[in-house]
């Protein structure tokens, strides 16, 4: 009987120690903070202009690089004697948090259309930009140019073709 009594006493004293150990909780305060940066903003000056081109019996491409130099898959498409041809690329200006990196998203393609009856839209694709592989704001600003390729159709109808495209920037 004495052994049972001591066993029960030890059991209850262990429970008592466990209970008191659980009641010794502590706490610690932690600081919280946030840094809000200005949103990216993008504006552009100018437009993408492939210049004056000639309708040909076969289709061809006109590519305007970010340096505004135009190359043609058929050089005869540029033979427009006496007609002034303006080739241009837009400049995009980006502002935001100083020294932040950002990503540029260009469209896959867009269409140029005209009001000329029976004309087929032309596709603009292969968009490129001049900002490099890891664009970064310097003192909160950066700029880049955009070029692309125009796909001129076989016997493309004469007319003034226009369209739009969207360039998106986002913090990385």
mmCIF file with all atom_site columns, N, CA, C and O in Angstrom, residues 13 17 23-24 27-29 36 68 74 85 89-90 94 102 104 113 122 125 140 142 145 152 168:
data_model
loop_
_atom_site.group_PDB
_atom_site.id
_atom_site.type_symbol
_atom_site.label_atom_id
_atom_site.label_alt_id
_atom_site.label_comp_id
_atom_site.label_asym_id
_atom_site.label_entity_id
_atom_site.label_seq_id
_atom_site.pdbx_PDB_ins_code
_atom_site.Cartn_x
_atom_site.Cartn_y
_atom_site.Cartn_z
_atom_site.occupancy
_atom_site.B_iso_or_equiv
_atom_site.pdbx_formal_charge
_atom_site.auth_seq_id
_atom_site.auth_comp_id
_atom_site.auth_asym_id
_atom_site.auth_atom_id
_atom_site.pdbx_PDB_model_num
ATOM 1  N N  . UNK A 1 13  ? 2.516  14.881 -8.430   1.00 0.00 ? 13  UNK A N  1
ATOM 2  C CA . UNK A 1 13  ? 3.513  15.949 -8.340   1.00 0.00 ? 13  UNK A CA 1
ATOM 3  C C  . UNK A 1 13  ? 4.060  16.263 -9.728   1.00 0.00 ? 13  UNK A C  1
ATOM 4  O O  . UNK A 1 13  ? 4.350  17.408 -10.049  1.00 0.00 ? 13  UNK A O  1
ATOM 5  N N  . UNK A 1 17  ? 3.923  19.880 -11.684  1.00 0.00 ? 17  UNK A N  1
ATOM 6  C CA . UNK A 1 17  ? 5.082  20.560 -12.257  1.00 0.00 ? 17  UNK A CA 1
ATOM 7  C C  . UNK A 1 17  ? 4.806  20.910 -13.709  1.00 0.00 ? 17  UNK A C  1
ATOM 8  O O  . UNK A 1 17  ? 5.111  22.006 -14.158  1.00 0.00 ? 17  UNK A O  1
ATOM 9  N N  . UNK A 1 23  ? 2.254  27.547 -17.494  1.00 0.00 ? 23  UNK A N  1
ATOM 10 C CA . UNK A 1 23  ? 1.745  28.862 -17.119  1.00 0.00 ? 23  UNK A CA 1
ATOM 11 C C  . UNK A 1 23  ? 2.830  29.922 -17.091  1.00 0.00 ? 23  UNK A C  1
ATOM 12 O O  . UNK A 1 23  ? 2.612  31.004 -16.599  1.00 0.00 ? 23  UNK A O  1
ATOM 13 N N  . UNK A 1 24  ? 4.022  29.652 -17.631  1.00 0.00 ? 24  UNK A N  1
ATOM 14 C CA . UNK A 1 24  ? 5.114  30.616 -17.595  1.00 0.00 ? 24  UNK A CA 1
ATOM 15 C C  . UNK A 1 24  ? 5.343  31.228 -18.982  1.00 0.00 ? 24  UNK A C  1
ATOM 16 O O  . UNK A 1 24  ? 6.467  31.375 -19.430  1.00 0.00 ? 24  UNK A O  1
ATOM 17 N N  . UNK A 1 27  ? 6.123  37.117 -23.712  1.00 0.00 ? 27  UNK A N  1
ATOM 18 C CA . UNK A 1 27  ? 5.838  37.710 -25.011  1.00 0.00 ? 27  UNK A CA 1
ATOM 19 C C  . UNK A 1 27  ? 6.920  38.716 -25.360  1.00 0.00 ? 27  UNK A C  1
ATOM 20 O O  . UNK A 1 27  ? 7.663  39.176 -24.501  1.00 0.00 ? 27  UNK A O  1
ATOM 21 N N  . UNK A 1 28  ? 6.999  39.031 -26.646  1.00 0.00 ? 28  UNK A N  1
ATOM 22 C CA . UNK A 1 28  ? 7.990  39.979 -27.137  1.00 0.00 ? 28  UNK A CA 1
ATOM 23 C C  . UNK A 1 28  ? 7.321  40.835 -28.208  1.00 0.00 ? 28  UNK A C  1
ATOM 24 O O  . UNK A 1 28  ? 6.602  40.332 -29.075  1.00 0.00 ? 28  UNK A O  1
ATOM 25 N N  . UNK A 1 29  ? 7.568  42.118 -28.195  1.00 0.00 ? 29  UNK A N  1
ATOM 26 C CA . UNK A 1 29  ? 7.031  43.032 -29.203  1.00 0.00 ? 29  UNK A CA 1
ATOM 27 C C  . UNK A 1 29  ? 7.958  43.049 -30.414  1.00 0.00 ? 29  UNK A C  1
ATOM 28 O O  . UNK A 1 29  ? 9.179  42.930 -30.273  1.00 0.00 ? 29  UNK A O  1
ATOM 29 N N  . UNK A 1 36  ? 6.551  52.556 -49.078  1.00 0.00 ? 36  UNK A N  1
ATOM 30 C CA . UNK A 1 36  ? 5.698  52.722 -50.255  1.00 0.00 ? 36  UNK A CA 1
ATOM 31 C C  . UNK A 1 36  ? 6.486  53.501 -51.309  1.00 0.00 ? 36  UNK A C  1
ATOM 32 O O  . UNK A 1 36  ? 7.040  54.559 -51.012  1.00 0.00 ? 36  UNK A O  1
ATOM 33 N N  . UNK A 1 68  ? 15.742 53.677 -85.793  1.00 0.00 ? 68  UNK A N  1
ATOM 34 C CA . UNK A 1 68  ? 14.956 54.266 -86.878  1.00 0.00 ? 68  UNK A CA 1
ATOM 35 C C  . UNK A 1 68  ? 15.520 53.946 -88.268  1.00 0.00 ? 68  UNK A C  1
ATOM 36 O O  . UNK A 1 68  ? 15.147 54.582 -89.247  1.00 0.00 ? 68  UNK A O  1
ATOM 37 N N  . UNK A 1 74  ? 12.537 43.444 -99.812  1.00 0.00 ? 74  UNK A N  1
ATOM 38 C CA . UNK A 1 74  ? 12.551 43.717 -101.254 1.00 0.00 ? 74  UNK A CA 1
ATOM 39 C C  . UNK A 1 74  ? 12.889 45.201 -101.411 1.00 0.00 ? 74  UNK A C  1
ATOM 40 O O  . UNK A 1 74  ? 12.041 46.058 -101.214 1.00 0.00 ? 74  UNK A O  1
ATOM 41 N N  . UNK A 1 85  ? 9.947  60.218 -97.686  1.00 0.00 ? 85  UNK A N  1
ATOM 42 C CA . UNK A 1 85  ? 9.532  59.120 -96.825  1.00 0.00 ? 85  UNK A CA 1
ATOM 43 C C  . UNK A 1 85  ? 10.104 59.326 -95.425  1.00 0.00 ? 85  UNK A C  1
ATOM 44 O O  . UNK A 1 85  ? 11.313 59.419 -95.255  1.00 0.00 ? 85  UNK A O  1
ATOM 45 N N  . UNK A 1 89  ? 10.622 56.142 -84.993  1.00 0.00 ? 89  UNK A N  1
ATOM 46 C CA . UNK A 1 89  ? 10.283 55.242 -83.883  1.00 0.00 ? 89  UNK A CA 1
ATOM 47 C C  . UNK A 1 89  ? 9.879  56.086 -82.681  1.00 0.00 ? 89  UNK A C  1
ATOM 48 O O  . UNK A 1 89  ? 10.366 57.198 -82.496  1.00 0.00 ? 89  UNK A O  1
ATOM 49 N N  . UNK A 1 90  ? 8.974  55.563 -81.855  1.00 0.00 ? 90  UNK A N  1
ATOM 50 C CA . UNK A 1 90  ? 8.567  56.298 -80.657  1.00 0.00 ? 90  UNK A CA 1
ATOM 51 C C  . UNK A 1 90  ? 9.605  56.143 -79.535  1.00 0.00 ? 90  UNK A C  1
ATOM 52 O O  . UNK A 1 90  ? 10.286 55.130 -79.442  1.00 0.00 ? 90  UNK A O  1
ATOM 53 N N  . UNK A 1 94  ? 9.950  56.528 -68.902  1.00 0.00 ? 94  UNK A N  1
ATOM 54 C CA . UNK A 1 94  ? 9.444  55.841 -67.718  1.00 0.00 ? 94  UNK A CA 1
ATOM 55 C C  . UNK A 1 94  ? 9.952  56.575 -66.484  1.00 0.00 ? 94  UNK A C  1
ATOM 56 O O  . UNK A 1 94  ? 11.129 56.937 -66.414  1.00 0.00 ? 94  UNK A O  1
ATOM 57 N N  . UNK A 1 102 ? 12.815 47.385 -63.935  1.00 0.00 ? 102 UNK A N  1
ATOM 58 C CA . UNK A 1 102 ? 11.462 47.216 -64.453  1.00 0.00 ? 102 UNK A CA 1
ATOM 59 C C  . UNK A 1 102 ? 11.475 46.332 -65.687  1.00 0.00 ? 102 UNK A C  1
ATOM 60 O O  . UNK A 1 102 ? 12.502 46.137 -66.321  1.00 0.00 ? 102 UNK A O  1
ATOM 61 N N  . UNK A 1 104 ? 9.572  45.367 -69.439  1.00 0.00 ? 104 UNK A N  1
ATOM 62 C CA . UNK A 1 104 ? 8.823  45.961 -70.553  1.00 0.00 ? 104 UNK A CA 1
ATOM 63 C C  . UNK A 1 104 ? 8.087  44.840 -71.283  1.00 0.00 ? 104 UNK A C  1
ATOM 64 O O  . UNK A 1 104 ? 8.691  43.835 -71.642  1.00 0.00 ? 104 UNK A O  1
ATOM 65 N N  . UNK A 1 113 ? -4.726 49.303 -90.516  1.00 0.00 ? 113 UNK A N  1
ATOM 66 C CA . UNK A 1 113 ? -5.870 49.263 -91.429  1.00 0.00 ? 113 UNK A CA 1
ATOM 67 C C  . UNK A 1 113 ? -6.014 50.606 -92.142  1.00 0.00 ? 113 UNK A C  1
ATOM 68 O O  . UNK A 1 113 ? -5.436 51.606 -91.730  1.00 0.00 ? 113 UNK A O  1
ATOM 69 N N  . UNK A 1 122 ? -2.618 45.096 -92.624  1.00 0.00 ? 122 UNK A N  1
ATOM 70 C CA . UNK A 1 122 ? -1.233 44.625 -92.571  1.00 0.00 ? 122 UNK A CA 1
ATOM 71 C C  . UNK A 1 122 ? -0.877 44.346 -91.111  1.00 0.00 ? 122 UNK A C  1
ATOM 72 O O  . UNK A 1 122 ? -1.290 45.089 -90.220  1.00 0.00 ? 122 UNK A O  1
ATOM 73 N N  . UNK A 1 125 ? 4.605  43.012 -86.375  1.00 0.00 ? 125 UNK A N  1
ATOM 74 C CA . UNK A 1 125 ? 5.036  42.053 -85.358  1.00 0.00 ? 125 UNK A CA 1
ATOM 75 C C  . UNK A 1 125 ? 6.532  42.215 -85.090  1.00 0.00 ? 125 UNK A C  1
ATOM 76 O O  . UNK A 1 125 ? 7.144  43.185 -85.532  1.00 0.00 ? 125 UNK A O  1
ATOM 77 N N  . UNK A 1 140 ? 15.376 57.698 -60.989  1.00 0.00 ? 140 UNK A N  1
ATOM 78 C CA . UNK A 1 140 ? 13.927 57.668 -61.131  1.00 0.00 ? 140 UNK A CA 1
ATOM 79 C C  . UNK A 1 140 ? 13.408 57.813 -62.548  1.00 0.00 ? 140 UNK A C  1
ATOM 80 O O  . UNK A 1 140 ? 12.210 57.996 -62.748  1.00 0.00 ? 140 UNK A O  1
ATOM 81 N N  . UNK A 1 142 ? 13.975 56.629 -66.978  1.00 0.00 ? 142 UNK A N  1
ATOM 82 C CA . UNK A 1 142 ? 14.610 55.867 -68.060  1.00 0.00 ? 142 UNK A CA 1
ATOM 83 C C  . UNK A 1 142 ? 13.834 56.132 -69.338  1.00 0.00 ? 142 UNK A C  1
ATOM 84 O O  . UNK A 1 142 ? 12.670 56.547 -69.298  1.00 0.00 ? 142 UNK A O  1
ATOM 85 N N  . UNK A 1 145 ? 13.387 53.171 -76.941  1.00 0.00 ? 145 UNK A N  1
ATOM 86 C CA . UNK A 1 145 ? 12.712 53.275 -78.235  1.00 0.00 ? 145 UNK A CA 1
ATOM 87 C C  . UNK A 1 145 ? 12.184 51.904 -78.634  1.00 0.00 ? 145 UNK A C  1
ATOM 88 O O  . UNK A 1 145 ? 12.688 50.884 -78.173  1.00 0.00 ? 145 UNK A O  1
ATOM 89 N N  . UNK A 1 152 ? 3.892  43.533 -95.429  1.00 0.00 ? 152 UNK A N  1
ATOM 90 C CA . UNK A 1 152 ? 3.128  44.126 -96.521  1.00 0.00 ? 152 UNK A CA 1
ATOM 91 C C  . UNK A 1 152 ? 2.660  42.990 -97.435  1.00 0.00 ? 152 UNK A C  1
ATOM 92 O O  . UNK A 1 152 ? 3.464  42.162 -97.873  1.00 0.00 ? 152 UNK A O  1
ATOM 93 N N  . UNK A 1 168 ? 3.719  48.127 -72.053  1.00 0.00 ? 168 UNK A N  1
ATOM 94 C CA . UNK A 1 168 ? 3.467  48.095 -70.610  1.00 0.00 ? 168 UNK A CA 1
ATOM 95 C C  . UNK A 1 168 ? 4.779  47.965 -69.855  1.00 0.00 ? 168 UNK A C  1
ATOM 96 O O  . UNK A 1 168 ? 5.669  47.219 -70.285  1.00 0.00 ? 168 UNK A O  1
#
